[in-house]
Structure formats: structure tokens, C-alpha cells
Amino acid sequence: MAGEAFYITTPIYYVNGSPHIGHAYTTIAADVAARYHRMMGQDVRFLTGTDEHGQKVLEAAEKRGLAPKAHCDELVVEWKAMMERLNVQFDRFIRTTDDDHVAVVQRVLQKLFDAGEIYKGEYEGWYLVKDEIFITDKEREERIASGELSEADFKRITESNYFFRMGNYREKLLAHIEAHPDFIQPTSRRNEVLGFLKKGLGDLCISRPKSRMSWGIELPFDADFVCYVWFDALLNYLTGTGFHPDGDEAYRTWWPASYQLIGKDILTTHSVYWTTMLMAMEVPLPEHIFAHGWWVSSEGDKIGKSAGNAIDVDVLCDAFGVDAVRYFFLREIRFGADGAFSYDGFLGRYNTDLANDFGNLAHRGLSMTTKWIGTTPPERAAPDPELAQVARTSLAAYHQHLSVLSYKEALEALFELIKAGNKYIDTRQPWALNKGGQTEALAAVMRDVLEVCAVAAYALLPVLPTKAAELLAKLGLSADDADQVLATLAKGDGVLDLMSRSTGLSTGDPLFPRFREMPTQIAALFAEEDDVDDAEVPLPDIDWIEYGDFAKLQLKIGKVLEASDHPDADKLLVMKVDVGEARPRTICAGIKSVFAPEDLVGRTVVVVANLKPRKLRGIPSEGMILAASGEAVVDLVSAKAEPGNTVS
Ligand code: ME8
């Protein structure tokens, strides 16, 4: 394995909202695999990033009153922050608006067009806006009948477009999938793709007329069209290797990708669109496409942006720590299956595995040794043979599972060793050995316990990069030589013989303190609801709105730069207001009876920044100013806030 290249990718995420645990999940899984393979001495490339073109992103930008690129530039900061927060070590964060990617897409399009793989045709059919895909009448009917979608989700579209001769590759793709049983994983997804292909395969519409949707990469052979967002996005996996259609073979260092991780929602686009595109380009297919399951709410709904049930990764990290978040998602469900997320489930998993099993083993091992023996790891003739056997078995299973992305099984295997370590303490009773003055036996037991801690810490580094390194430091070991250690352990050498390298022990605080109740950050999420129920004074009977409705409002601080009378309306003033954007907004407001234009210039105001612009007596008003009502009392904000500051 050492020296071999390992290339892993995540989907590139749409920047039409903030990241949530679904995105975190795929990214953590890829990061753990990347870290593991790096530790096993392989040359690793890990690619992730954002998908920035297409209808969805354009609509999100319009809602915020921003140009699409400016919108992406703002949101991408959140995505990068999520990755940093989760301690994700990618090699490149690709954006589909990056110049090198745009160049690759355009060149690929031109070459496929020249080769006759792309042709112009007429399309009439249904378009599913939220997934950016055309859909057959039959599928539309089925999805409406099942209640999953409604008529409003579809648009009827008739237009000229460019098509990729995808249908020509059906047999070749079927043959490839048949010949490579682990190409699409898990097997259930492979069967799904085979079933899909057996029904027949049409050509793929790969363009959008600019007259309908202009936010995309222009077709090099027809400036009236942009490239379909999926055709553009999928190519990111090649751009990320340094590939260029006219370039050299250097990209083959990384390509074909070892693993392409996706959620099951994007199985067809990857297993059919992407693979046939590669065939047309005469580029080899990835080694494995792995489609994992969905995190669903306790009600069974997919957790996501559209459902509005997104779970804040930051809050989870604040409450339990980043490493616990990484651990939970990979340990809780088999990679490939769906799982229901609940905070209680999280708390339970944390306390059982991290606080009671792993954290407790480490704390007991270190505190008992330092208290009864000292800070130098004790010596002993040989490891306990039974414990050493458990260590060997559990390490072998850990490697076997982790190398094929069976995260849950790998962690379970490792925790067999951790549990055995705790049991070893319970049965050997070092406290009794200490009391009875059996120093040699005590030394042997504690050394074995520390050895188990060391093995667990090294093996857990990919999942718990901070906490496992913290434990290694307490054991007087270093995470820097982890690659060497793990590779040695993988061969079955040196098991329970790592502590001879130790520079000394220190106990410190427990790695994972036990939570007796839900951490405050999580409890606070539910507290608001409880408070309302408990209110003693009845609330006024008004038309209450949900928090989600309020959250749709973008309130921003603005500074009035200019103000003048509206030429055609008695009550309106027209203002230029700086809200921290590239240009000031023009806003009309009915406050003329209270303010003279010159009184307003320089004032601070609160602007509803995402109110759809509309014309007021001929002048387009791009937002609204909040003011107290009543002609005599109208007042604005006097705070020393900066333009563009958010009001919430
Ligand atoms: O589909 N559970 O982007 P996207 C598990 N841009 N994983 C989830 C999830 C959930 N509830 N919700 C989202 C796109 N995911 C395209 C991809 S690739 C060339 C283009 C994860 O922002 C999962 O990995 O909608 C899923 O495939 C991805 O987020 C979809 O992210």
C-alpha cells in the first residue's frame, strides 16, 4: 500500500445555503479515509469544494439581491469555515468558477462537439428545478403520486438544446459494472444503477439557453448557451488532478480516483452521467463510487437545506467537541445506510464510547500509573498474551474495514480492544496489587494498559485527530511518527510494545468528560419552546410567525448618502443608501411628512435588504427602510453601526 497514490473526492456542494450535517458527513468520511491512507504511507490527494453554477445557486443569489459570483464568494467562506472547524485536511478546495476548471469544461465541450459526441436538438419536457434535471412524464407522475413532490416543483420546457450522446454508452457501461462488482458500492446501489440502465438510456441535455438561465459556463461553440450545471460540476474531479484535454498524462498520478464519495441522492448523475462522459472522453472510470445513506430527522425526513430541519454543525462542535462529532457520524451508522439523527442518540454514543470506554481507559491507565508507579512507563517481561491477541485481532479487523470505508465496523473492532483494556483493569485489580505491594505484577498490568491506550490512540488518529494526539502526548509519544507506527502495527509487529519510545507520562484532564445532562448549547435550542409553554401571562392574540419566517428577512444597517423628494409622489422620499455593497441601493420611503431630505443624509437606518425590488411611482425601490409608524414619531436607528452590518 505504501507509496501508492490514493485519490478521494467528495461531491462539490451547492452554495445555495449554509452547510449542514449532511455535507459535514461526506466530508468527514473522506477526511478520515485521506488521513488513514496518509498514515499508511500512501500519496494522498483529497478534493472537495463548491458547485457554483446553475439555477439553484442563481435563485439563491437573487433572493439575497446579489450577483451570483458575489453571492458565491460570500457563501464559500462558510463552507471553508465548516471544513476548518471539522479539522478537514483537503488538498484542494475547488470552486467551479475557478479559471482552470472553466478552461477544462470549455475544452472538453469543444472536443466532444468536434468528435460528434454533442449535437443540437429540440427538447420538450418536464424540468425538476430543485434537482436541476429533466424528468420523464412517467417519473414526474410517480413522484407527485408518492407525495414526494408537487406540481409546483416542475416546469414545462420546450427549447433547442445541445445533447450528449449518452445513450450510445449504455452497453459499455453495463458491461463495466458487471465486470467490476465493487465499482458502485454498496451492492444495493449497484443494483439500482443496473436496474436503471436496463430500462434503456437516452441522451443527456447538456446546455441551457442563456435566455432562460445564464449563470454557467458558456458553450465554446454557441454563445447563446451555457453548460448544464451537472456536466460542468462532474468535471471538477478531473480538474482537481491537473487534467486538461490537451495536457499531458501527469494527471494519471491521481486518476482514476480511488474513491468518489457521494450521497445516494446523486447516484445516477455519478454512476451514469459521469461514467459515460468519461467514456466519451476516453478517460478511465474511477475505481469506486461509494454512495452513502442519508441522515434523516426523527420524523424520517431527509435533513437538508430545503427541508429546513438542518442541524448546525457549529453548535454540535461547541457542545461536544469536533472529534466527538467526527466520531459519532462514522460510528453511529454503517456507511451506506440511512440513519436517524437525534441529540439524545448523540449524547448516548458520546458517553458510552468516548467518555466511558476510551476516555476512561486512558484516564485510569495514566492516573493509576502516575499515582502508584511514577511518570516513567513501567517495564515488564512480555505483554499479556491474551490481551496481545485481542490487540492483533482488533487491529487486523480495523485495517481491513477502514481500507474499504467500513468506518463503523473498523471503530467497533478497535473498541473491542479498548473494552478489553478496561476489562483487564477490572479483573487484574491493580489497586489490590498496589495495596499488596506486588510491584512487579502492578508494573506489568499498568504497562499493558498503557500499551492498549497507545495502540488505540494511534489507530484513532484519523477519526479523532486532536484527542488521539492529546492522548499520545500524555503517553509521552508523538503523533508525528504515526505513519511508521501504524504501518508496523498493520504487519502485526510491535503490538503492545510501543511504550518503550515514551518520553514520560502525564495525566491531565479526562479526554472526554462525561455529560450528565444535555450540554447547554443543545439544551438552549429547545429551551425557547419550553419557555413559551410556561408563560404565566397569556400572550396577545396576534398573527404569530414561525422563527423560520423571520429568518428569511435580511435586515442590514444602511447609511443614507443622498435623499430627495420623489418627483411624482407627495409622501415619498427617494434615497441612496449604502448597505455595504458595491453600489448604494435606491430606496423610496413614505416618510416625507416627518423628515426633510437634508435631515436624513448621514443617518443610520435598518434596511430590509432582501425585499424584492418594485417600482414606486416609476422609481425602482431596492429595499425598505424600517421606521416607527405614526407621522409624528417616525424614528430611525441612531446606533453607530457600519453599513452592511446584519440586524437580527
Ligand atoms: O448535490 N444526509 O450538492 P448538494 C447525508 N452540487 N448526506 C447528505 C445529506 C443528508 N441529509 N444532505 C446532503 C449536490 N448530503 C451537487 C453535487 S458533485 C459533482 C455535484 C450530502 O449541496 C451528500 O453527500 O445538494 C449529498 O450527495 C451532498 O451532500 C449533496 O450536496
XYZ file of C-alpha atoms and ligand atoms in Angstrom, residues 11-14 20 22-23 25-26 51 230 233-234 236-237 262-263 265-266 270 292-295 302-303 305, ligand 1:
58
model
C -19.351 15.902 -4.069
C -18.913 19.604 -4.590
C -21.654 21.281 -2.631
C -24.197 23.758 -3.939
C -25.300 21.271 7.446
C -25.273 16.070 5.639
C -22.389 17.890 3.983
C -20.862 13.802 6.973
C -19.461 13.126 3.497
C -20.684 23.765 -7.099
C -24.042 18.785 -13.758
C -19.697 20.103 -11.949
C -18.754 16.475 -12.567
C -14.292 19.085 -11.258
C -12.973 15.675 -10.282
C -21.434 10.710 -2.812
C -24.800 10.666 -1.099
C -29.308 11.329 -3.892
C -26.725 11.807 -6.620
C -22.305 9.956 -10.911
C -23.687 6.618 1.434
C -27.121 6.984 3.010
C -28.996 9.949 4.370
C -29.190 11.398 7.796
C -34.050 13.909 4.984
C -32.070 16.509 6.838
C -31.400 22.875 3.323
O -25.881 17.543 -4.973
N -27.506 13.009 4.748
O -24.838 19.303 -3.940
P -25.596 19.387 -2.521
C -26.330 12.642 4.213
N -23.766 20.060 -6.172
N -25.666 13.357 3.289
C -26.221 14.486 2.869
C -27.460 14.957 3.377
C -28.105 14.158 4.364
N -29.230 14.503 4.937
N -27.754 16.118 2.766
C -26.720 16.387 1.923
C -25.105 18.470 -4.979
N -25.795 15.398 1.987
C -24.271 18.742 -6.213
C -23.172 17.732 -6.316
S -20.966 16.748 -7.466
C -20.228 16.905 -8.951
C -22.285 17.878 -7.505
C -24.503 15.354 1.255
O -25.131 20.641 -1.881
C -24.371 14.141 0.347
O -23.015 13.904 0.102
O -27.031 19.175 -2.706
C -25.004 14.616 -0.915
O -24.638 13.842 -2.018
C -24.464 16.019 -0.983
O -24.447 16.458 0.392
C -25.368 16.919 -1.831
O -24.947 18.218 -1.707
